[in-house]
Coordinates of C-alpha atoms in Angstrom, one line a residue:
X1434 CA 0.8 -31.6 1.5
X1435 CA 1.7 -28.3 0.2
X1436 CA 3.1 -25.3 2.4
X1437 CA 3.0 -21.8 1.9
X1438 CA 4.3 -18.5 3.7
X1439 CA 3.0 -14.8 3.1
X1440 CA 4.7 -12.0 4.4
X1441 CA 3.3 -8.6 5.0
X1442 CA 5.5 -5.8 5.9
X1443 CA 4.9 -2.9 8.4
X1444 CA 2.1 -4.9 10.4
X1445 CA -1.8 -4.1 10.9
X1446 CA -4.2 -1.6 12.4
X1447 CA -4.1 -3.7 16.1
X1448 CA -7.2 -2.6 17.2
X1449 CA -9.3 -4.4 13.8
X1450 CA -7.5 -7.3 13.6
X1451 CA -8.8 -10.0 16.4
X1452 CA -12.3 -11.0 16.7
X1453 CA -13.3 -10.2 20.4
X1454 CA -15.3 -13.5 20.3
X1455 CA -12.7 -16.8 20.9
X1456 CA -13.6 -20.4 19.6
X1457 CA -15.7 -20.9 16.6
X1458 CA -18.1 -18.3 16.2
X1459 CA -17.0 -14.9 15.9
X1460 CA -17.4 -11.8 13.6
X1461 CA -14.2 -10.6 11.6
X1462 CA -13.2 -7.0 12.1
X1463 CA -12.6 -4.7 9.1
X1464 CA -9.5 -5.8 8.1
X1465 CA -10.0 -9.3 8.3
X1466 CA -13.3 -9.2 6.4
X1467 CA -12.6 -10.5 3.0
X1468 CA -12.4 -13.9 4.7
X1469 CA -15.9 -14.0 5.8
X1470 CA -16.7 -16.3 3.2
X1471 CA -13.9 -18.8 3.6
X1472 CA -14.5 -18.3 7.7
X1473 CA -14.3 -22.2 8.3
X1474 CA -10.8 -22.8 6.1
X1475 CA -8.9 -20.1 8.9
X1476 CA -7.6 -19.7 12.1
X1477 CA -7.0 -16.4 13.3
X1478 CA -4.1 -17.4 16.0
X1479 CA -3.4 -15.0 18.6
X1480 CA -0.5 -13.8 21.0
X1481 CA 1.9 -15.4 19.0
X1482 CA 5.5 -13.8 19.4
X1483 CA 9.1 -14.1 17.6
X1484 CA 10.8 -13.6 20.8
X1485 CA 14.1 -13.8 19.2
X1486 CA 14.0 -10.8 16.7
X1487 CA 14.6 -8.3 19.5
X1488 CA 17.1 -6.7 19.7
X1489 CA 18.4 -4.2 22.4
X1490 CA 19.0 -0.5 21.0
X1491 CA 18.0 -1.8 17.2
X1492 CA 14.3 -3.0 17.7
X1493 CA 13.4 -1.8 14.4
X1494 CA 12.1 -4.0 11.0
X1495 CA 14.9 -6.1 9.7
X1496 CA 16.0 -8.1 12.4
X1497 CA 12.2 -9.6 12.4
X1498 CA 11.9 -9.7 8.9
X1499 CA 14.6 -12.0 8.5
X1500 CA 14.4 -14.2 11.7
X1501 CA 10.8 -14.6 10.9
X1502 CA 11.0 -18.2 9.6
X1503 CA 14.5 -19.1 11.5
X1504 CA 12.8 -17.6 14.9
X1505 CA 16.6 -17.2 16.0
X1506 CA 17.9 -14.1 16.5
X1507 CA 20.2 -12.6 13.8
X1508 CA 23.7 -11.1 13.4
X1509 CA 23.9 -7.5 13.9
X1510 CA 26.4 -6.4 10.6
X1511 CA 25.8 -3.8 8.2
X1512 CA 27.9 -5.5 5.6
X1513 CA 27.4 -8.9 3.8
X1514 CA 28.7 -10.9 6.5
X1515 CA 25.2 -11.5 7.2
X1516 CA 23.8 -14.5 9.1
X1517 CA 19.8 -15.8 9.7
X1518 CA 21.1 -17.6 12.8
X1519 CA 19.1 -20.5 11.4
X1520 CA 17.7 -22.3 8.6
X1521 CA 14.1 -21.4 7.8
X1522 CA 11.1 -23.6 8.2
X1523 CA 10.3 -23.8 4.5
X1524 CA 13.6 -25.2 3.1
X1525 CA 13.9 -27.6 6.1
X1526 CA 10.4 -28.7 4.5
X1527 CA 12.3 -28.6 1.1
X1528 CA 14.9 -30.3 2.0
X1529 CA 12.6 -33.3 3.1
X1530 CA 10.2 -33.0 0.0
X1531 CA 12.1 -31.5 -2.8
X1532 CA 13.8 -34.8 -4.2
X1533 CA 10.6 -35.6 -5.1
X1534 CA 9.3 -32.5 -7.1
X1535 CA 10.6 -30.5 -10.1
X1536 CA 11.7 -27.7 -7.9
X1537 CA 12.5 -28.0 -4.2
X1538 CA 11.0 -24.8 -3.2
X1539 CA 9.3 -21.9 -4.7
X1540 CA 10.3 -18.1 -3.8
X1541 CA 8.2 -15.0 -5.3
X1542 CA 8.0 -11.4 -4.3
X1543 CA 7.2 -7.9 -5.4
X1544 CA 10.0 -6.1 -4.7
X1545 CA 13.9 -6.5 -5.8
X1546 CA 16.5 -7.2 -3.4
X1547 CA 17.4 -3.4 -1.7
X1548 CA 21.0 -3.1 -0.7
X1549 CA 22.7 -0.4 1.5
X1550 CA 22.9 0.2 5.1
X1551 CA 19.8 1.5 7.5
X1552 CA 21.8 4.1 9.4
X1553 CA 18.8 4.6 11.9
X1554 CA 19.3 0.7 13.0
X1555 CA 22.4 -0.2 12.2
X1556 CA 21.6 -2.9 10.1
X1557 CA 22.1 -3.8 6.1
X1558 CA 19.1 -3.5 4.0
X1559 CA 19.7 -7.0 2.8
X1560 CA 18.2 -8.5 5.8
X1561 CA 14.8 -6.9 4.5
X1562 CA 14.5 -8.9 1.5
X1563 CA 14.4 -12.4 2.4
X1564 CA 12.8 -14.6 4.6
X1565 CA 13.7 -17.9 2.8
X1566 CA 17.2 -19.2 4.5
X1567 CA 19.0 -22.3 3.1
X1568 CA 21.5 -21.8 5.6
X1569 CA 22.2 -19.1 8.1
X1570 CA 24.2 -17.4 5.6
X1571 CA 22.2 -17.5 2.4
X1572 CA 19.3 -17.1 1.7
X1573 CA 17.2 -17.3 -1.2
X1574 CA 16.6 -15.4 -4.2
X1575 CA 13.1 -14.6 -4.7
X1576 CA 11.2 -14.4 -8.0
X1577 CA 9.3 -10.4 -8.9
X1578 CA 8.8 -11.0 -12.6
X1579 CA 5.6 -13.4 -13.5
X1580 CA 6.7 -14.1 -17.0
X1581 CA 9.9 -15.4 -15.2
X1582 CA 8.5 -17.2 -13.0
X1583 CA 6.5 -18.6 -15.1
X1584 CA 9.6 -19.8 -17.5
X1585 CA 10.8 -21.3 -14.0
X1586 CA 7.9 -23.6 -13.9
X1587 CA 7.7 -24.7 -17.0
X1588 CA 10.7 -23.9 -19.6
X1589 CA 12.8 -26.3 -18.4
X1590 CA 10.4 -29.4 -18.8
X1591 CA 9.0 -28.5 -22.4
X1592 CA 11.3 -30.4 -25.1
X1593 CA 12.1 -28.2 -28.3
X1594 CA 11.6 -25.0 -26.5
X1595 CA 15.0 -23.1 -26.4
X1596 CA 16.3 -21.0 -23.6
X1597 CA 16.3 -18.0 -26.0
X1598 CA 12.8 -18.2 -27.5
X1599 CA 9.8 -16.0 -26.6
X1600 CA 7.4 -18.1 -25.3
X1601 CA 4.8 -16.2 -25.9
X1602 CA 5.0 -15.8 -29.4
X1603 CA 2.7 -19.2 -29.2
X1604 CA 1.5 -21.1 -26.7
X1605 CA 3.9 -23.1 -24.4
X1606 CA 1.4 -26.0 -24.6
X1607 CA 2.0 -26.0 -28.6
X1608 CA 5.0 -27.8 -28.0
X1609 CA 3.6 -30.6 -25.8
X1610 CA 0.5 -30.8 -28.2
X1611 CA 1.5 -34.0 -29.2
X1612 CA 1.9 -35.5 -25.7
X1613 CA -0.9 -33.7 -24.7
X1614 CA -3.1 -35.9 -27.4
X1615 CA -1.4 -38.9 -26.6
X1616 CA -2.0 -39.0 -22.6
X1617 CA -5.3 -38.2 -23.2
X1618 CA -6.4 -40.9 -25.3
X1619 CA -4.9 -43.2 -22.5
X1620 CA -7.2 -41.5 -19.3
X1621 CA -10.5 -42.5 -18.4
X1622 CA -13.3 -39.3 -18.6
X1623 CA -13.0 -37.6 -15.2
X1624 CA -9.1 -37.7 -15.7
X1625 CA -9.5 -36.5 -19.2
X1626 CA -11.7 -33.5 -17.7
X1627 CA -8.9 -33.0 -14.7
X1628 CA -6.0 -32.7 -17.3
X1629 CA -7.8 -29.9 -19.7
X1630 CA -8.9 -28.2 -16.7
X1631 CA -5.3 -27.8 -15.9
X1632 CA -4.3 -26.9 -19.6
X1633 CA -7.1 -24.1 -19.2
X1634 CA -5.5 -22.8 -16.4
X1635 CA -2.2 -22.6 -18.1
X1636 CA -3.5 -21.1 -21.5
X1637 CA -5.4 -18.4 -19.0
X1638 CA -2.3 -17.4 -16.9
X1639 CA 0.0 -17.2 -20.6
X1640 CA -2.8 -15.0 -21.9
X1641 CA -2.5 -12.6 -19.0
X1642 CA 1.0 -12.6 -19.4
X1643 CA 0.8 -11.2 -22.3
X1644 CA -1.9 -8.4 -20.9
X1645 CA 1.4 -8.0 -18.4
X1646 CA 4.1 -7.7 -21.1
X1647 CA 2.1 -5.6 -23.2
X1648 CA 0.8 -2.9 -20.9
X1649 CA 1.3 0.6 -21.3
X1650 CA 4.8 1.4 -20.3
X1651 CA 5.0 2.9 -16.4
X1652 CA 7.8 5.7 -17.4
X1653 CA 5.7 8.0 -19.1
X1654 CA 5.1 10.2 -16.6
X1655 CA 9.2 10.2 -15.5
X1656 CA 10.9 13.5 -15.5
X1657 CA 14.4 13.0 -17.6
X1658 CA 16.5 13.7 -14.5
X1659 CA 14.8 11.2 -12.4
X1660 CA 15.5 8.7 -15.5
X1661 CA 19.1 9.6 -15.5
X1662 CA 19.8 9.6 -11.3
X1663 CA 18.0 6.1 -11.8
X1664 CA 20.1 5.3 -14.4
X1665 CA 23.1 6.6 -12.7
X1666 CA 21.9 4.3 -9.3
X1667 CA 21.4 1.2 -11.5
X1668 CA 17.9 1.2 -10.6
X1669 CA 15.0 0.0 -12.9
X1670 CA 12.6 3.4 -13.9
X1671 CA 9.8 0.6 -13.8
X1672 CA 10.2 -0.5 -10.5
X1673 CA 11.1 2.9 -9.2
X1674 CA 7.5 3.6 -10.4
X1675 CA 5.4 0.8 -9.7
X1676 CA 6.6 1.4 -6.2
X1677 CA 6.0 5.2 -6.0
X1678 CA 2.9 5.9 -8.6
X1679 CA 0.4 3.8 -7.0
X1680 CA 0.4 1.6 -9.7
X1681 CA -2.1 -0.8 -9.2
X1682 CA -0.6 -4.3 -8.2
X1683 CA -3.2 -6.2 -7.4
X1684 CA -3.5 -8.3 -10.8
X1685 CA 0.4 -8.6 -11.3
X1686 CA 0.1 -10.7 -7.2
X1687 CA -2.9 -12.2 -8.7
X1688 CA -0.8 -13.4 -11.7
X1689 CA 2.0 -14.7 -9.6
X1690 CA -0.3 -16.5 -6.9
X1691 CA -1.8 -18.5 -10.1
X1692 CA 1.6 -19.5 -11.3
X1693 CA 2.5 -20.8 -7.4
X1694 CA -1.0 -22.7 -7.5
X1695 CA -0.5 -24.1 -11.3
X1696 CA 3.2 -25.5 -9.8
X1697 CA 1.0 -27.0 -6.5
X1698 CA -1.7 -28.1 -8.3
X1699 CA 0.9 -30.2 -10.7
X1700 CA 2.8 -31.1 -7.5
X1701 CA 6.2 -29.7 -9.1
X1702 CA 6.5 -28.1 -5.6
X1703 CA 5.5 -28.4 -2.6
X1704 CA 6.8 -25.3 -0.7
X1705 CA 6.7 -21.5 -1.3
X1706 CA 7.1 -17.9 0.3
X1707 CA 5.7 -14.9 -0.7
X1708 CA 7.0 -11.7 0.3
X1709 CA 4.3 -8.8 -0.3
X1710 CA 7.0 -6.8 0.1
X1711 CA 10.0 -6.2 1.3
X1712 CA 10.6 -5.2 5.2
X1713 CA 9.8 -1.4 5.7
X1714 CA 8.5 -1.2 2.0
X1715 CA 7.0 2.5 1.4
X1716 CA 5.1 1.4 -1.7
X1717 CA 2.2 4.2 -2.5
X1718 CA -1.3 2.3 -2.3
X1719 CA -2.9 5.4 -4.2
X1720 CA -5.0 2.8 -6.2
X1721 CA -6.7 1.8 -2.9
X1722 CA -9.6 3.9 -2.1
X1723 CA -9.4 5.7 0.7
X1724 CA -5.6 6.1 0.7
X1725 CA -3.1 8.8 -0.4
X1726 CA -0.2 7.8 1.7
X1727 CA 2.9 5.1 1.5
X1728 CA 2.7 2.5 3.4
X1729 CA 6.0 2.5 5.8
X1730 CA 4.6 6.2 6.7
X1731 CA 1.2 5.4 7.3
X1732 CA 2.6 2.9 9.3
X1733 CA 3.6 5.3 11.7
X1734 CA 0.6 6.4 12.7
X1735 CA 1.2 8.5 15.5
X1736 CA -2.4 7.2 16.6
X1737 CA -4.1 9.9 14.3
X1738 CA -7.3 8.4 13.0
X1739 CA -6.9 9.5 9.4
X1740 CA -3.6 7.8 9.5
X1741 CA -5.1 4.3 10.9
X1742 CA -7.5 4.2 8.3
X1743 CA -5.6 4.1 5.8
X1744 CA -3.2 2.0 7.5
X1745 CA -6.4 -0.2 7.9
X1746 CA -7.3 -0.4 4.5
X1747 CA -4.2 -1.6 3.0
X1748 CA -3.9 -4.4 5.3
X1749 CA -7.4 -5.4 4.0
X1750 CA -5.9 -5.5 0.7
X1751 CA -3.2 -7.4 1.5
X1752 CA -5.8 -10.3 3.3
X1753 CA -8.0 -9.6 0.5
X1754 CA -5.3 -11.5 -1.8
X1755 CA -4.9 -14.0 0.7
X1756 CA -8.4 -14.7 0.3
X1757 CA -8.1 -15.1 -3.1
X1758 CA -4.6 -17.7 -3.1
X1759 CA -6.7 -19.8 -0.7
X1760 CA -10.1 -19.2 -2.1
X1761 CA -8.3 -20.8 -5.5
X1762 CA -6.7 -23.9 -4.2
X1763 CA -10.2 -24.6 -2.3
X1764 CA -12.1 -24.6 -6.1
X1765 CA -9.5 -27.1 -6.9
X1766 CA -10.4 -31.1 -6.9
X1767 CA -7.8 -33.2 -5.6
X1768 CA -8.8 -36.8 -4.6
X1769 CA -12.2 -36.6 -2.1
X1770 CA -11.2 -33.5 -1.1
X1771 CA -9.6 -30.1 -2.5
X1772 CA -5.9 -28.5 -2.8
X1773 CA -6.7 -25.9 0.3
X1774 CA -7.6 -29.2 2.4
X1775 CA -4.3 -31.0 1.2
X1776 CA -2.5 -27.4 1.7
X1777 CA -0.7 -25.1 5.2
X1778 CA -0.9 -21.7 4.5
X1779 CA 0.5 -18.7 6.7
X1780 CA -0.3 -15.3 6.5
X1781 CA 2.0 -13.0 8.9
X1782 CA 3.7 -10.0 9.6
X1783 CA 6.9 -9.6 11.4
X1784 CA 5.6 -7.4 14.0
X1785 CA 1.9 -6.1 15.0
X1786 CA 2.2 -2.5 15.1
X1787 CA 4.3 -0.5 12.7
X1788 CA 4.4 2.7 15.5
X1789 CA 5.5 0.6 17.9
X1790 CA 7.7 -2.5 16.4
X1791 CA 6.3 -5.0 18.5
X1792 CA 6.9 -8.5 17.6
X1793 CA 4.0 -9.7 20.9
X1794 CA 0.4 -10.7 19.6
X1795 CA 1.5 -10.9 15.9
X1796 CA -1.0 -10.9 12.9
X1797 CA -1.1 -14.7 12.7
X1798 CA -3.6 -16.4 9.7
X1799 CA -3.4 -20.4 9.5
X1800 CA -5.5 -21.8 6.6
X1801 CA -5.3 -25.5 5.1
X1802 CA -6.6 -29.1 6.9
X1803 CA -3.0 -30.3 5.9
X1804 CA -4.3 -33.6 4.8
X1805 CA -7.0 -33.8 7.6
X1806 CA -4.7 -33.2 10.3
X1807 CA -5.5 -29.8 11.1
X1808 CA -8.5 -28.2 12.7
X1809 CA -9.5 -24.8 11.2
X1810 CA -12.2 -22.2 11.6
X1811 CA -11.3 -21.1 15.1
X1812 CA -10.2 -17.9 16.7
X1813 CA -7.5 -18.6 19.4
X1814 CA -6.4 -16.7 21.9
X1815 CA -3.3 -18.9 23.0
X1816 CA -1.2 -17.5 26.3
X1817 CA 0.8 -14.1 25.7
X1818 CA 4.4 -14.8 24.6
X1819 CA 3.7 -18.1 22.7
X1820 CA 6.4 -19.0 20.7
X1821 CA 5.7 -18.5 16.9
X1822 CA 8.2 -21.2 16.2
X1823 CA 5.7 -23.3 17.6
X1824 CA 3.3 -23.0 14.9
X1825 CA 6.2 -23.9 12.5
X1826 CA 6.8 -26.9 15.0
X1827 CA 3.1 -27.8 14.5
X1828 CA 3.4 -27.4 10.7
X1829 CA 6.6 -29.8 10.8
X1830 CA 5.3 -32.5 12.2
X1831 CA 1.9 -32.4 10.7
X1832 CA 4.5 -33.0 7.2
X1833 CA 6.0 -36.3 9.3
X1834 CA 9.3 -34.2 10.0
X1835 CA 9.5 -35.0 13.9
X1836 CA 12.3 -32.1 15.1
X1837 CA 12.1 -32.2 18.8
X1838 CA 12.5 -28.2 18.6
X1839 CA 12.4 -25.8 16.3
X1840 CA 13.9 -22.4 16.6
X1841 CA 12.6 -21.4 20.4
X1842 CA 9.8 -23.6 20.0
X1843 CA 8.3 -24.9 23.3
X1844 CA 5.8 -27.8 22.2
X1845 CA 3.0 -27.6 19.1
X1846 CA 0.1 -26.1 19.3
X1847 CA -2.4 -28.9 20.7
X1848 CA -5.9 -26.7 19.5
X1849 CA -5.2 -26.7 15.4
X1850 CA -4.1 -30.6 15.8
X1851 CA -7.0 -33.1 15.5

């Protein structure tokens, strides 16, 4: 079974996120709309909470951000003395699966690790890239770059191919082409069709690489002495304007949810996070229509409707790409079923409201069967102040690792479990 964990930063419009009908049949407000075809592989879960990121006098982002997948509350520091206060529910699940995939655990984002101290909170920036915690005090690096991670995934396994070479002056699969012929002449027909499916997939995802690597340059339009203060900062002028153009994204996220479904698909992993971006992220979503503002500003929408629109719209996007990860482990064959059904997926953010900071009634998506063991195309309303750590409880022992608690988990949630 294969687990995975989105992360959206800033939260959602709270008024168009839950369905006012409960059970199975409901309609999906605007922002949860590009799921209406893939209505019966969801759960919209409802008055979920992460009790322990409050904190008193510092209720702002990163204190949920990085407790999100501990659910314990973290240290208060703005140094690198930094602690989770737990270790998060994906590498526990790596630490029970990874011994028996390539690599334990798979961590991709869009944005680098940010650095500095929040003044407003009190609290170092660190804490707002990572959700991923092997232990309380380190947590995991995160993949940006989809050429890299691709080299991850593969690389290391393909014989002849040196650490220094460009893959993508040829093929990757070139130097397996031998293997490749021999395993083939050894499966029967639907395997045979199974394995170049998968080759397909691979050739598709280099080819797009190389639409990625050879793209018009981003700096173009970058004034000299924004160049050198960047350069003077030791920031990259490409990130700086990826994040602030309104460069559009969507295909890059696209690119690097393929690569996370080639790696489950191959079972080289069986556990990933995905940070959309990092906790109070201000990225411009210009290339949205409908939007002219950043998102950690629109955020704060002061209840102006102009603002909430736009607000609205760019949580759409981000479920619209959740749609897509899960709408392409669904088309996927594996056994009787497909990869969604053998698959957990979360979508969430750390808190529901960006104006307010809430972490009560948070944007909860559940997707995946997990092997037949989970119930899906429901809208629940579950009581107000319900643990999220028990949907990570849930999730645990669905994978046959039997914690008796987890985080400030209370019991599993009996609805999703068949």
């Amino acid at each position: 079974i294969r687990s995975t964990f989105f992360y959206m930063p800033n939260g959602i419009h709270p008024n168009l996120w839950n369905p006012v009908e409960t059970g199975r049949t409901f309609s999906l407000p605007m922002q949860l709309s590009p799921l209406e075809n893939l209505k019966g592989d969801v759960s919209i879960l409802g008055e979920l909470m992460n009790k322990n990121s409050i904190f008193k006098g510092a209720d702002g982002h990163y204190a949920k951000s990085a407790s999100l997948l501990t659910c314990m509350p973290i240290k208060q520091t703005v140094g690198d003395n930094i602690s989770s206060g737990g270790i998060s529910v994906d590498q526990i699940i790596a630490e029970q699966n990874g011994g028996d995939t390539f690599l334990p655990s798979l961590e991709y984002g869009l944005d680098k690790i940010t650095t500095g101290v929040d003044i407003s909170v009190g609290f170092t920036r660190l804490y707002g890239s990572s959700i991923s915690w092997k232990t309380p005090q380190q947590p995991m690096s995160k993949e940006i770059d989809p050429r890299l991670a691709f080299d991850r995934l593969f690389k290391p396994y393909v014989p002849g191919v040196k650490t220094k070479e460009d893959p993508y002056r040829k093929s990757i699969l070139d130097a397996v082409k031998e293997d490749i012929h021999h395993l083939k002449k050894n499966l029967g027909r639907l395997d045979q069709d199974k394995l170049s499916e998968y080759l397909e997939s691979i050739n598709s995802v280099e080819k797009r690489l190389v639409n990625e690597k050879n793209r018009q340059k981003l700096t173009d339009h970058v004034t000299a002495d924004v160049k050198k203060e960047l350069i003077r900062l030791n920031q990259s002028i490409d990130a700086y304007v990826e994040m602030y153009a309104g460069v559009d994204i969507t295909e890059k996220l696209r690119l690097m949810m393929d690569i996370n479904i080639l790696a489950f698909w191959a079972d080289a992993s069986r556990v990933s996070t995905f940070m959309l971006g990092n906790s109070v992220s201000n990225r411009s979503f210009k290339f949205i229509k409908g939007v002219t503002g950043n998102h950690h500003n629109l955020s704060h929408h002061m209840d102006k409707p102009e603002n909430l629109e736009q607000y609205a719209r760019i949580a759409q996007w981000h479920v619209e790409q959740f749609a897509y990860f899960i709408g392409k482990l669904k088309s996927i064959k594996e056994t009787d079923h497909n990869l969604l059904d053998n698959s957990m997926i979360v979508f969430t953010s750390d808190l529901r409201d960006g104006n307010r900071h809430s972490p009560r009634n948070l944007p909860v998506l559940f997707a995946g069967r997990g092997g037949g063991k989970i119930k899906q195309g429901q809208n629940l309303a579950f009581d107000k102040e319900t643990p999220l750590a028990n949907l990570y409880l849930t999730m645990l022992h669905t994978l046959g690792i039997h914690m008796n608690q987890f985080g400030d988990s209370t019991s599993t949630l009996a609805p999703l479990m068949v």
